[in-house]
CSV table of C-alpha atoms in Angstrom, one decimal:
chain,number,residue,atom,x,y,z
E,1155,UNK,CA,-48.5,-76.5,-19.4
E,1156,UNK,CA,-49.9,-74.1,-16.8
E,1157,UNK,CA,-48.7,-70.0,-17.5
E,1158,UNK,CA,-46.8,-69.7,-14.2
E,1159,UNK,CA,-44.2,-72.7,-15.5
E,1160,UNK,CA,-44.3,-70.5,-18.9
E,1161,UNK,CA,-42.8,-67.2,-17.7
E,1162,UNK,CA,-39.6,-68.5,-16.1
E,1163,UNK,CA,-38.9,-70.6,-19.1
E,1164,UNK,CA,-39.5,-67.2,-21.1
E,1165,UNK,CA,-37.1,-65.3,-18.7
E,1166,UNK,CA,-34.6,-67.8,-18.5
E,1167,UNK,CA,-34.4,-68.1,-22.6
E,1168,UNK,CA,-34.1,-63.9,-22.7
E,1169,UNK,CA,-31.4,-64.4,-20.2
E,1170,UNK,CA,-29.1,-66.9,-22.2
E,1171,UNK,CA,-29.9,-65.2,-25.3
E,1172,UNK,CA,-28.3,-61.8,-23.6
E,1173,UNK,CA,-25.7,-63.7,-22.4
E,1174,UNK,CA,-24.4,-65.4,-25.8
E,1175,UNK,CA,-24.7,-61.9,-27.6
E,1176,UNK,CA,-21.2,-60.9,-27.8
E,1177,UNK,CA,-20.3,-57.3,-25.2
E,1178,UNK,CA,-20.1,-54.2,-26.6
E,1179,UNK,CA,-16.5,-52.3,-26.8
E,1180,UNK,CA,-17.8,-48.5,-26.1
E,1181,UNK,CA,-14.2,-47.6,-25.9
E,1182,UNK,CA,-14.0,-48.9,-29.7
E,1183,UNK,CA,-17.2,-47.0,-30.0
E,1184,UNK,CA,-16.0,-43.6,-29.1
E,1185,UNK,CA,-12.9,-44.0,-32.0
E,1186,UNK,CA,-15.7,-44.5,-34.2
E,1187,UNK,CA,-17.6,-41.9,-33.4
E,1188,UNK,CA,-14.7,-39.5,-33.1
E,1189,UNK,CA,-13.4,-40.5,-36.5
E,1190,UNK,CA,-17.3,-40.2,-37.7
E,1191,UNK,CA,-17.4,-36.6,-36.4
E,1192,UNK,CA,-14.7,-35.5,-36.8
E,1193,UNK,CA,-13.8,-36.1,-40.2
E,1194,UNK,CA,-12.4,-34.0,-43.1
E,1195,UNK,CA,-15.3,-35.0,-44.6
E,1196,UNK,CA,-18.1,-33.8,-41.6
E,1197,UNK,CA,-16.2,-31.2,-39.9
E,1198,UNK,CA,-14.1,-28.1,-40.5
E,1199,UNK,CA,-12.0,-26.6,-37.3
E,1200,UNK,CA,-11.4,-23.3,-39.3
E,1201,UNK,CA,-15.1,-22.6,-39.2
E,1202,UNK,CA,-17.0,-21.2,-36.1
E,1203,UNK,CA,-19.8,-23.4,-35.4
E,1204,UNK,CA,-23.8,-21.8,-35.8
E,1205,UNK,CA,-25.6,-19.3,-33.7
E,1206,UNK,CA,-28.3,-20.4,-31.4
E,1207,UNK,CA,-30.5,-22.6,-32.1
E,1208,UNK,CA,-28.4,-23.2,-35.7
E,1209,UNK,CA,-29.2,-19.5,-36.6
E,1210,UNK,CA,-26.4,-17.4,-38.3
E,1211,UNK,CA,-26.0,-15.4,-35.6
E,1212,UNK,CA,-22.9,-15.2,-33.3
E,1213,UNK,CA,-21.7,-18.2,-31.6
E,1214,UNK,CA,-21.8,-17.7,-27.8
E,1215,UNK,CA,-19.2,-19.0,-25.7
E,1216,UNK,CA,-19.4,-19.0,-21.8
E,1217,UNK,CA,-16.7,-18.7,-19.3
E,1218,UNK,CA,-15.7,-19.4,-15.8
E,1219,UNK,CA,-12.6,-19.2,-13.6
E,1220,UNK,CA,-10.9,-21.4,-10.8
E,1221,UNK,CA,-8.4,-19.2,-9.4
E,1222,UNK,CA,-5.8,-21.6,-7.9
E,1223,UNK,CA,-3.4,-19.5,-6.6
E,1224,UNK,CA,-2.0,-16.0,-6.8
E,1225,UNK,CA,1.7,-16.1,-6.0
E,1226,UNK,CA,3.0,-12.6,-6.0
E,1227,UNK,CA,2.0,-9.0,-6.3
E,1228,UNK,CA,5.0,-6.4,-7.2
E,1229,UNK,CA,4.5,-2.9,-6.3
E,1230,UNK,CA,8.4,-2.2,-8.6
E,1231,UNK,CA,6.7,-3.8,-11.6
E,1232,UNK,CA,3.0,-3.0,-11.0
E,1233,UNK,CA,2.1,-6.6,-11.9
E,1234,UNK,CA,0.8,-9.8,-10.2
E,1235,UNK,CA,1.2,-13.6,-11.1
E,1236,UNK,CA,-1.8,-15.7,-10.7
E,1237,UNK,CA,-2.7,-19.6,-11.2
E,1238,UNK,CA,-5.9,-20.3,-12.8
E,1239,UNK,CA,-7.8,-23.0,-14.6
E,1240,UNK,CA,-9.8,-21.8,-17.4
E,1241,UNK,CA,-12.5,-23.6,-18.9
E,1242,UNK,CA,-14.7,-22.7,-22.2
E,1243,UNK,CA,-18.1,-24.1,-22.8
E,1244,UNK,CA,-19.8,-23.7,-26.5
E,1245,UNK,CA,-22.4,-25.4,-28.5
E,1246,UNK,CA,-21.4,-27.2,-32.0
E,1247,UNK,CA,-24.3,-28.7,-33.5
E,1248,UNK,CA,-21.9,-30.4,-36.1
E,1249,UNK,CA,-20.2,-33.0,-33.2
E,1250,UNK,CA,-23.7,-34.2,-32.1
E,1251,UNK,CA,-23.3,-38.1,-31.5
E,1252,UNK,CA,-25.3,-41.2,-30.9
E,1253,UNK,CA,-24.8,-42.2,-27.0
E,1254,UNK,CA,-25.6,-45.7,-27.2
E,1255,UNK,CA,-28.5,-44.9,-24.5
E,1256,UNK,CA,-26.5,-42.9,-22.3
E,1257,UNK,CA,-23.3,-45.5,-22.3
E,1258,UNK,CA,-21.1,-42.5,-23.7
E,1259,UNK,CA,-21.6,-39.8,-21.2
E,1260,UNK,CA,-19.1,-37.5,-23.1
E,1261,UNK,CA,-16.0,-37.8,-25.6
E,1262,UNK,CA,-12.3,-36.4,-24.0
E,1263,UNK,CA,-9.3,-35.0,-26.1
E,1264,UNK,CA,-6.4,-33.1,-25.4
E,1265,UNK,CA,-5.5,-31.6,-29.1
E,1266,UNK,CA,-7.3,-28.7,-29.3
E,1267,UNK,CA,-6.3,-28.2,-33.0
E,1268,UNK,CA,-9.4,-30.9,-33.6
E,1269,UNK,CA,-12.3,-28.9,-33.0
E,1270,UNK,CA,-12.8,-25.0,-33.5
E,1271,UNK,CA,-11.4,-22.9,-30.9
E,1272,UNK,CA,-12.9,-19.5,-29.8
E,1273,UNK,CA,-9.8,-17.1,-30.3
E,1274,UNK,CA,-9.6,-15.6,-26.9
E,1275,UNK,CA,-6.3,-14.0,-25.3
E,1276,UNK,CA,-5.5,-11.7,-22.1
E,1277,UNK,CA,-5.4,-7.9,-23.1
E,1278,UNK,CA,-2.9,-6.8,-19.9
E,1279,UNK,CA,-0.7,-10.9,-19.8
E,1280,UNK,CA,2.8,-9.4,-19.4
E,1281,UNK,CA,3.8,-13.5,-19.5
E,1282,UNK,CA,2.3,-16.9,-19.6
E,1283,UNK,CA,2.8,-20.1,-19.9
E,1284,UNK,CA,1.3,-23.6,-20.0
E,1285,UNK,CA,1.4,-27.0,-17.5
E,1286,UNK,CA,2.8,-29.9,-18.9
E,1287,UNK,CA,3.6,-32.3,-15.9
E,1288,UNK,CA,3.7,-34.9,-16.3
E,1289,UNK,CA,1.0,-34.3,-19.3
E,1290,UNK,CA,-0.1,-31.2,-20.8
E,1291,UNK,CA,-2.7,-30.2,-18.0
E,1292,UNK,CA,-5.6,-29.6,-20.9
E,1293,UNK,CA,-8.5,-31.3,-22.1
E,1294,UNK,CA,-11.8,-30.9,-24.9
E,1295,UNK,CA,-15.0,-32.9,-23.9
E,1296,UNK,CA,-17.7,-33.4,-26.3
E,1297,UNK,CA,-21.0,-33.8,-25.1
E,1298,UNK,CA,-24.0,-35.8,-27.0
E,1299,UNK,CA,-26.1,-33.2,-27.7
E,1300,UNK,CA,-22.9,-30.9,-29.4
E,1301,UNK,CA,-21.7,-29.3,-26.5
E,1302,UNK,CA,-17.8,-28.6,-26.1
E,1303,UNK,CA,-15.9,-27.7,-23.1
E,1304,UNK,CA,-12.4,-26.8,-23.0
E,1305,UNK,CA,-10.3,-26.7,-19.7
E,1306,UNK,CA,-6.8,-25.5,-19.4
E,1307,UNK,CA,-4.7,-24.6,-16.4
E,1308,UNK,CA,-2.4,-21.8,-17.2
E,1309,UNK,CA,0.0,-19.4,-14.8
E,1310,UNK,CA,-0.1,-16.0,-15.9
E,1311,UNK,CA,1.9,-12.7,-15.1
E,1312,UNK,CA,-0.6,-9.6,-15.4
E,1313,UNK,CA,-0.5,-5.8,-15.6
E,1314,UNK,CA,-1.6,-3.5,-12.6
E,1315,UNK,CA,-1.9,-0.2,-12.5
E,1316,UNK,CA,-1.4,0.5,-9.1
E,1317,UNK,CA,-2.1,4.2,-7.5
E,1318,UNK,CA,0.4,4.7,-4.4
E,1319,UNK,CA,-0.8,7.7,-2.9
E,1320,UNK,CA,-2.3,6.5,0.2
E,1321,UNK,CA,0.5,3.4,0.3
E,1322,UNK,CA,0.1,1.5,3.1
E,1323,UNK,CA,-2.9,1.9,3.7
E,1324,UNK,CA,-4.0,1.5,0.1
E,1325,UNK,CA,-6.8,-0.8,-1.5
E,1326,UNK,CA,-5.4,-1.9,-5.2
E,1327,UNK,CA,-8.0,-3.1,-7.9
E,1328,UNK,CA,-6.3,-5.6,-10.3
E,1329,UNK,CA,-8.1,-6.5,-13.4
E,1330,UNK,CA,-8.1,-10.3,-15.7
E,1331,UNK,CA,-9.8,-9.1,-19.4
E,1332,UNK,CA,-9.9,-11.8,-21.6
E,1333,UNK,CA,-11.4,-11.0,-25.3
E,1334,UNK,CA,-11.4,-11.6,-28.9
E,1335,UNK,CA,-8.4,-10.9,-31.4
E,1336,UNK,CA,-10.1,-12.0,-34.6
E,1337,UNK,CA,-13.7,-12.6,-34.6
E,1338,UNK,CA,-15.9,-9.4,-33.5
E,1339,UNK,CA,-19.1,-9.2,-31.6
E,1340,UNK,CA,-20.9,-10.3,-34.9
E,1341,UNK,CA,-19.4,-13.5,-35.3
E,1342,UNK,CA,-18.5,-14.3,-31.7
E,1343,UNK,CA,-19.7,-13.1,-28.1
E,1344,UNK,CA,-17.9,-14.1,-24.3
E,1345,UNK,CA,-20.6,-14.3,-22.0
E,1346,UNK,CA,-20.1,-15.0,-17.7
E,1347,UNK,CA,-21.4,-18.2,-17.3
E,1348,UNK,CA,-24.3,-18.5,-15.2
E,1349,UNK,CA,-23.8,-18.8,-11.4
E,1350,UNK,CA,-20.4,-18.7,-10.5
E,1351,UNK,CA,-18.2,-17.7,-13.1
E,1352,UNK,CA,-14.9,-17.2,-11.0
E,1353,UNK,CA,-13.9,-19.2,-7.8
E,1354,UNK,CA,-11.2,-18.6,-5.4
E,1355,UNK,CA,-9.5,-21.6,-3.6
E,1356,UNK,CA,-10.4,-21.0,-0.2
E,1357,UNK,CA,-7.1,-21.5,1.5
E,1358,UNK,CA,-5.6,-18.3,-0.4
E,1359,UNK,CA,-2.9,-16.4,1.2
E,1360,UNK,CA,-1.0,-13.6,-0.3
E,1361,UNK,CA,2.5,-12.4,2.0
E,1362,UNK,CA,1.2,-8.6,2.2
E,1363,UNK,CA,-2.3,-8.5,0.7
E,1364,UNK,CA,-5.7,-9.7,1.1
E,1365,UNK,CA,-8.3,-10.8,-1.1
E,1366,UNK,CA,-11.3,-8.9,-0.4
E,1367,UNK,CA,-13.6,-9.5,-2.9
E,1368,UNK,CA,-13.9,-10.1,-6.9
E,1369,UNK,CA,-16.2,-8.5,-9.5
E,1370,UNK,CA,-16.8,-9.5,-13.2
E,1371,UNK,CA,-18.2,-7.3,-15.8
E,1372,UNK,CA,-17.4,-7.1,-19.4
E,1373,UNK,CA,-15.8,-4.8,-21.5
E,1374,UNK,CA,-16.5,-4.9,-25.1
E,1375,UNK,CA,-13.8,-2.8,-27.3
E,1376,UNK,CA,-14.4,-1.0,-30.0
E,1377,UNK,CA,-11.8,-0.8,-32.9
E,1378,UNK,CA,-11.3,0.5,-36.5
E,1379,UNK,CA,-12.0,-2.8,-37.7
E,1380,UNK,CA,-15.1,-3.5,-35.4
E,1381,UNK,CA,-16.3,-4.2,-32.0
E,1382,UNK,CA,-14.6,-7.2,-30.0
E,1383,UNK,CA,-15.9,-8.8,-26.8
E,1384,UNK,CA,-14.3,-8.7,-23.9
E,1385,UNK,CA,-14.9,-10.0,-20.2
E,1386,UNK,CA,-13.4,-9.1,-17.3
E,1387,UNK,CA,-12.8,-9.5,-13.4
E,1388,UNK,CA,-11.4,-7.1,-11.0
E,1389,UNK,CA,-10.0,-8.7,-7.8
E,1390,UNK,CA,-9.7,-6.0,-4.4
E,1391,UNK,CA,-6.3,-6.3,-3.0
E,1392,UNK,CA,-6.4,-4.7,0.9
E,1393,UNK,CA,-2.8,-4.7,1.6
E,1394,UNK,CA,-2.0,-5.3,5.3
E,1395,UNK,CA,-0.9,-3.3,7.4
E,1396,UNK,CA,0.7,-4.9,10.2
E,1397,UNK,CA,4.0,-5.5,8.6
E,1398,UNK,CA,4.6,-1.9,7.5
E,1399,UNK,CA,3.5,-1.0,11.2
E,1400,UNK,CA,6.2,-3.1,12.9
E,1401,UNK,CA,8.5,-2.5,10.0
E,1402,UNK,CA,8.1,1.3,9.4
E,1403,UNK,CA,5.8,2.6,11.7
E,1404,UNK,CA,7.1,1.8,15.1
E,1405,UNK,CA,10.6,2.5,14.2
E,1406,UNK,CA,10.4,5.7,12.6
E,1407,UNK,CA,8.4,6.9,16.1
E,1408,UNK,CA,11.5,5.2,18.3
E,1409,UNK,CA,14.1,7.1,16.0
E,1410,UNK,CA,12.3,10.1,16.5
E,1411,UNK,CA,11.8,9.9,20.3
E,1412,UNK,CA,15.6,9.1,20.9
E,1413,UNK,CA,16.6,12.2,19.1
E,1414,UNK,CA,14.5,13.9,21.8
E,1415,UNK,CA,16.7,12.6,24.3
E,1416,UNK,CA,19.4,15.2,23.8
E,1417,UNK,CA,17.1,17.9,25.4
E,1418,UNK,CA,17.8,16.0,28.5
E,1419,UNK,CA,21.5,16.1,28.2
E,1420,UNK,CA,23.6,18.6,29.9
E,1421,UNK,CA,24.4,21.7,27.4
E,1422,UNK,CA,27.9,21.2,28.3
E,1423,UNK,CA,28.0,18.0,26.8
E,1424,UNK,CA,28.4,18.2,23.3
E,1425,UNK,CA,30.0,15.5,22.0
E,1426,UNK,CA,27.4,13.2,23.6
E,1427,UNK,CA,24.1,15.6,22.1
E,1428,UNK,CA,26.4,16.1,18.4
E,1429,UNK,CA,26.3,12.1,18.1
E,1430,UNK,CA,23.3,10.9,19.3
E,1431,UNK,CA,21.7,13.9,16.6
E,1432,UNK,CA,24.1,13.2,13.3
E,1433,UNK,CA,22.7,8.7,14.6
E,1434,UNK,CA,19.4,9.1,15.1
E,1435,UNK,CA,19.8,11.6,11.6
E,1436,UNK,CA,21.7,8.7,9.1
E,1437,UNK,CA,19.5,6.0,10.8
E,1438,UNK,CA,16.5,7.8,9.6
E,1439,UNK,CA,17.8,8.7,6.2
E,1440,UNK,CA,18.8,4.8,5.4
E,1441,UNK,CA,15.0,4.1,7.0
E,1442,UNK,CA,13.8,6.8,3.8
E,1443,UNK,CA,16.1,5.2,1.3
E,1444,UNK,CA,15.1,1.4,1.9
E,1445,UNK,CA,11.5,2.3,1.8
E,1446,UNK,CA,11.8,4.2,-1.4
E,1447,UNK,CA,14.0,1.1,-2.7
E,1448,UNK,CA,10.8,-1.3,-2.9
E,1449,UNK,CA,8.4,1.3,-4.4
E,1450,UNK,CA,8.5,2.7,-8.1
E,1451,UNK,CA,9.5,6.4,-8.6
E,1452,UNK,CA,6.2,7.7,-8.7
E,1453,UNK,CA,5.8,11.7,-9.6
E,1454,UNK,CA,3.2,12.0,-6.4
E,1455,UNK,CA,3.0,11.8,-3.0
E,1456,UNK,CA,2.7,8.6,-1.2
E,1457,UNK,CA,1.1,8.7,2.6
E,1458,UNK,CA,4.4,7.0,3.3
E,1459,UNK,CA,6.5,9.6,2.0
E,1460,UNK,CA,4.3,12.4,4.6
E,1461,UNK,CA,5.4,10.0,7.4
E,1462,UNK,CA,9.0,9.5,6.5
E,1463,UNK,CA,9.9,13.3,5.7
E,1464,UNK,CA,7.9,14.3,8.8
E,1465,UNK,CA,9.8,12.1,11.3
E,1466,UNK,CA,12.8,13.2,9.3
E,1467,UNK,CA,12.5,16.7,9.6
E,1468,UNK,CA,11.7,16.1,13.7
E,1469,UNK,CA,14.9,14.5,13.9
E,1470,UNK,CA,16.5,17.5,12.2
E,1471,UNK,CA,15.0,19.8,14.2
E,1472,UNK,CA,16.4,18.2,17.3
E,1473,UNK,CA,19.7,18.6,15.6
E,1474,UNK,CA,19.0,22.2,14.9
E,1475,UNK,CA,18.0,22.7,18.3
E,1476,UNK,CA,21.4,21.7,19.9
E,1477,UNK,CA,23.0,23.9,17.5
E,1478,UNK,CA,20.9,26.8,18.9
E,1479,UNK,CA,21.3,26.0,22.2
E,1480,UNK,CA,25.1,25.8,21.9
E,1481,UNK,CA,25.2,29.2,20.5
E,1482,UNK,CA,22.5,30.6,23.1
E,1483,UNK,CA,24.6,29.7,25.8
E,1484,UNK,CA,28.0,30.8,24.2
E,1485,UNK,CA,25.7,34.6,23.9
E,1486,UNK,CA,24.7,33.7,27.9
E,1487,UNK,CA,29.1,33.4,28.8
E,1488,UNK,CA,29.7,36.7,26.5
E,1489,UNK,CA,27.0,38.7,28.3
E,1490,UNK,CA,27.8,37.4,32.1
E,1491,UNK,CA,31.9,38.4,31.2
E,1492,UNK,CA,30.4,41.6,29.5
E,1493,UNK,CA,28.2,42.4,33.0
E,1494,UNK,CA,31.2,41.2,34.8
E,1495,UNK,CA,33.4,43.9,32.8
E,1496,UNK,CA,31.0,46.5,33.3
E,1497,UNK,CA,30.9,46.6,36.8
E,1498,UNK,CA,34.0,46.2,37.6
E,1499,UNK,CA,34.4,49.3,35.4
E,1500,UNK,CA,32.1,51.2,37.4
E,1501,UNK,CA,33.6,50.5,40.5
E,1502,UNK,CA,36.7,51.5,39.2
E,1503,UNK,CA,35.2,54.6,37.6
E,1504,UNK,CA,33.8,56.0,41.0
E,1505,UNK,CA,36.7,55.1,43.1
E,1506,UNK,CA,38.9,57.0,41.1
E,1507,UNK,CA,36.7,60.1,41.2
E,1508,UNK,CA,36.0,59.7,45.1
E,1509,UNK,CA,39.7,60.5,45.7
E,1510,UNK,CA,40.3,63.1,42.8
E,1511,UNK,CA,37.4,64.7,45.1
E,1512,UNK,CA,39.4,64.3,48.6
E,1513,UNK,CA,42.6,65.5,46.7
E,1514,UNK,CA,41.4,68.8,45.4
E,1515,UNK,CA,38.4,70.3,47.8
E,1516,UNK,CA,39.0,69.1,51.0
E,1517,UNK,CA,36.4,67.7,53.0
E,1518,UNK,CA,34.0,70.1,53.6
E,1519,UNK,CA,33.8,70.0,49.5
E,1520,UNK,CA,33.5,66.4,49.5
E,1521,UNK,CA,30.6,66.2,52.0
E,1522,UNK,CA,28.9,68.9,50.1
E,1523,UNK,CA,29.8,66.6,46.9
E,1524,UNK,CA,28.2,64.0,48.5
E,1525,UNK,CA,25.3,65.9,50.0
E,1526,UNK,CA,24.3,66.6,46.1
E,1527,UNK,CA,25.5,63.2,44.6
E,1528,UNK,CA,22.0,61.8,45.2
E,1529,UNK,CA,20.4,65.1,43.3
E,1530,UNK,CA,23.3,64.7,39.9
E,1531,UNK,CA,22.5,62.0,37.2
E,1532,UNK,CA,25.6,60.8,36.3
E,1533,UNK,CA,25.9,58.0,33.3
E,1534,UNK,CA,28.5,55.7,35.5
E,1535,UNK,CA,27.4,56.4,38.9
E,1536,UNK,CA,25.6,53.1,40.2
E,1537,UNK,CA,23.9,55.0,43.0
E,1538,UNK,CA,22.2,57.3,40.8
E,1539,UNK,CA,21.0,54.7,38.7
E,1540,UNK,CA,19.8,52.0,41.7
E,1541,UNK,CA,17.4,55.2,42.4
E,1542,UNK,CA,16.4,56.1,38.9
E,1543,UNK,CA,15.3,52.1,38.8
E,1544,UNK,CA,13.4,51.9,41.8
E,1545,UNK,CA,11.4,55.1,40.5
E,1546,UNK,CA,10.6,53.7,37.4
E,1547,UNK,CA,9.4,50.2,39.7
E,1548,UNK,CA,7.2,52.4,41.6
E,1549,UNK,CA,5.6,54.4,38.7
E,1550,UNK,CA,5.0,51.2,36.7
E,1551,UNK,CA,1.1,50.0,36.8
E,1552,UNK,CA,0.5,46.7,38.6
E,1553,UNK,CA,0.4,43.9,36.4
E,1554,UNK,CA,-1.2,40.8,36.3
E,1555,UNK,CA,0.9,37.5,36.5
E,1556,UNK,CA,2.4,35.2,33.7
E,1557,UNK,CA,2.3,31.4,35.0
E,1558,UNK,CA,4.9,31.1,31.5
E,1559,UNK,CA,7.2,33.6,32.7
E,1560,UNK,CA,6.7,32.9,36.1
E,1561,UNK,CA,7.4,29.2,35.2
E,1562,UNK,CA,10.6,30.4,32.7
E,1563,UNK,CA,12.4,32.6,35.4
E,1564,UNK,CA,13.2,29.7,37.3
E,1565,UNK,CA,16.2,29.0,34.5
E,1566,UNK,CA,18.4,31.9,34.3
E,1567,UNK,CA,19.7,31.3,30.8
E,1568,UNK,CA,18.5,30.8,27.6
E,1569,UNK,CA,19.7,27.8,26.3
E,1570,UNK,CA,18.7,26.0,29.5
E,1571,UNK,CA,15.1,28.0,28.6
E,1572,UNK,CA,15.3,26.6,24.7
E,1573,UNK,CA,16.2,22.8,25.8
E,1574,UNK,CA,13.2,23.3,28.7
E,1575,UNK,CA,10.8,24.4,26.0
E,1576,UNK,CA,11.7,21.7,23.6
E,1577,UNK,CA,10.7,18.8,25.7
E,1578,UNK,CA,7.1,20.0,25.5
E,1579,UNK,CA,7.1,21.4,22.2
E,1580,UNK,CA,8.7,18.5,20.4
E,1581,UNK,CA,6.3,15.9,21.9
E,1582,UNK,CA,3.1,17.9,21.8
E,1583,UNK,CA,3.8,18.8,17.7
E,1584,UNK,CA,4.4,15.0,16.9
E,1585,UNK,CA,1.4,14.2,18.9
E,1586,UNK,CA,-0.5,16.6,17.0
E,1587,UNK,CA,1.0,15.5,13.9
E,1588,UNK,CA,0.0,11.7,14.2
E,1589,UNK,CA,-3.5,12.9,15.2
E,1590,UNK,CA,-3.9,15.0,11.8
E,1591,UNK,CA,-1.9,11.7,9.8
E,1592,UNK,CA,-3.8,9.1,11.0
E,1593,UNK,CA,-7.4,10.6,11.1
E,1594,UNK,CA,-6.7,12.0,7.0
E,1595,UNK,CA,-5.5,8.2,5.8
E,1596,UNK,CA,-7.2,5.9,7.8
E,1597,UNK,CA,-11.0,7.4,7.1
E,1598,UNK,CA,-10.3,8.7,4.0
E,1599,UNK,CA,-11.8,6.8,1.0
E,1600,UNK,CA,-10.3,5.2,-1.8
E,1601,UNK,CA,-11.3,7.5,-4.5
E,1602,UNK,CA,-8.2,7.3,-5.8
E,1603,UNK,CA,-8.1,2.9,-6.9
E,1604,UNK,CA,-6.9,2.2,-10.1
E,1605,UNK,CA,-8.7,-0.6,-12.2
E,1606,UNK,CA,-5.7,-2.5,-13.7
């Protein structure tokens, strides 16, 4: 028989012999190994698995982040809840297995009680909590060569310190530290893993805030009792500003500008300028208090509170000024009836002594009385002071022109001279005001961000 009729017969034998060997039940395979490894016998989960390479040094355990969602940030509270899945990767030389040539790509539980467990917590968790729907949402893979990783999804409730002076135009620096309670740097070090350690899900969307950008660092503690690792990432909050512009911004201005509208009002009308001042006043007051309702009493500042007790003192003023116009034009009736008075006095007064003259001298006495009545001062004679006035016009220097007083002479009393000046004073000091406000917060720099 020839060689080529030999090799199929040899193939064809190898092939029914493979087929008559009974299959292999991996699944049956990774019980055994897991009992095999995992024994009381082989393994101990209360102590921490080698250093590198086996050495005695401190087991290294790498982390990385998948933050899922971040649901709320309170400014009352200074805290923010956040969604994240956690995972842990560590080498355990002591659950190294026998893959059956790659057929077991990795061994899964979801007790973590049976393997050892790095003893990490959250420094600034306010509360926590784990998912268990439907199952608990955790799970241990074991890896051939004795690699472990450890996933867990886990919602959290987190301290930040939060520095509100330059709320609402603020940036806010919230901070995740994770590190040992028990086992210092010398048994056990947390380490970023390489690459990516924390991802954002991209679709993230916060109500008022913005993600701007994440940093991790560590931040290794030292205690009486030794020196703990400790990992950290600080996540940049940019709170927006539109919503406090249309909710705060723009009304406060409107509220201010309507209390201006009593300069335009009649004097005369006081009920109308009294109510539209004591509104525009409680409006803005229950504007202050509802804004200071969703913030924590804080022993500073805020840029907010500038704005508010600015536009609040405008609106004050323009209630002040009614009250000053209302007496300046009472003082402008008292001194008209006063003028009034007065020269109906003096009429009087000279009258009278016109005809004591003609009674007692005759005329040839009263023309020579009023031949030297131009030449005699007398305090109520208005002749003698018409010509004492125009003297004093003629003596007085030239002087130059004032386009203000010029401009004022045009109203005749005071108050209608106070409510005149008010509707370019009022406007031109806001003005001025939102010039200095917005050019001091809007460039100035966050030197100021707390790291919570």
């Amino acid at each position: 028989m020839s060689l080529i009729h030999v090799v199929p017969l040899i193939f064809l034998a190898a092939h029914i012999c493979w087929c008559l060997q009974p299959k292999i039940n991996y699944r049956e395979k990774e019980k055994q190994v897991l009992d095999q490894i995992l024994g009381p016998a082989s393994y101990d989960a209360r102590i921490r698995p080698s250093g590198i390479n086996g050495t005695d040094g401190p087991a290294i355990v790498r982390v990385n982040l998948f933050v899922r969602s971040i649901a709320t940030i309170s400014d009352i509270k200074m805290e923010y809840s956040v969604q994240l899945t956690f995972r842990e990767q560590w080498t355990d030389e002591r659950l190294k297995f026998n893959d059956f040539g790659g057929k077991i790509k990795y061994l899964t539980l979801t007790e973590s009680n049976r393997v050892w467990m790095p003893d990490l917590f959250f420094s600034n968790e306010k509360e926590g909590h784990f998912h268990n729907i439907i199952m608990p949402n955790v799970y241990i893979r074991i890896f051939p060569h004795g690699a472990v990783l450890y996933s867990i999804r886990i919602s959290l409730t987190l301290s930040c310190p939060m520095n509100l002076k330059l709320y609402p135009l603020d940036r806010q620096i919230c901070s995740l530290r994770m590190a040992s309670y028990g086992w210092t740097t010398d048994d056990l070090v947390f380490l970023w893993k390489d690459g990516d350690p924390v991802q954002v899900v991209k679709n993230l969307h916060l109500p008022r805030f913005t993600l701007e950008k994440f940093l991790t660092d560590y931040c290794n503690s030292k205690t009486n009792t030794g020196e703990y690792s400790c990992l950290k990432v600080d996540l940049l909050f940019k709170r927006e500003f539109s919503y406090y512009l249309i909710q705060i911004y723009i009304p406060c201005c409107m509220l201010v500008i309507v209390s201006w509208v009593s300069f335009w009002l009649d004097q005369s009308a006081v009920p109308a300028r009294v109510s539209l001042g004591v509104t525009t006043l409680l409006t803005m007051a229950t504007q202050t208090s509802g804004i200071n309702a969703s913030l924590p009493p804080v022993s500073y500042t805020k840029a907010i509170d500038v704005w508010t007790g600015v536009c609040l003192t405008f609106v004050f003023g323009a209630l002040l000024e009614f009250a000053l116009v209302n007496y300046a034009s009472r003082s402008d009736m008292h001194r008209d009836n006063m003028q009034k008075q007065r020269r109906q006095c003096e009429l009087e007064h000279g009258a009278q002594i016109e005809s004591d003259l003609l009674e007692d001298g005759g005329t040839t006495f009263a023309m020579a009385w009023n031949f030297q009545k131009p030449l005699v001062r007398r305090p109520g004679e208005p002749l003698a002071r018409d010509k004492i006035r125009q003297c004093e016009i003629h003596m007085q220097q030239p002087q130059r022109p004032n386009c203000c007083k010029t401009w004022l002479s045009k109203f005749p009393t005071r108050s209608k001279r106070i409510d005149v000046i008010s509707r370019i004073t009022f406007p031109l000091v806001f003005a001025l005001f939102n010039l200095t406000y917005w050019s001091t917060y809007l460039f100035r720099e966050d030197s100021d961000v707390v790291v919570g």
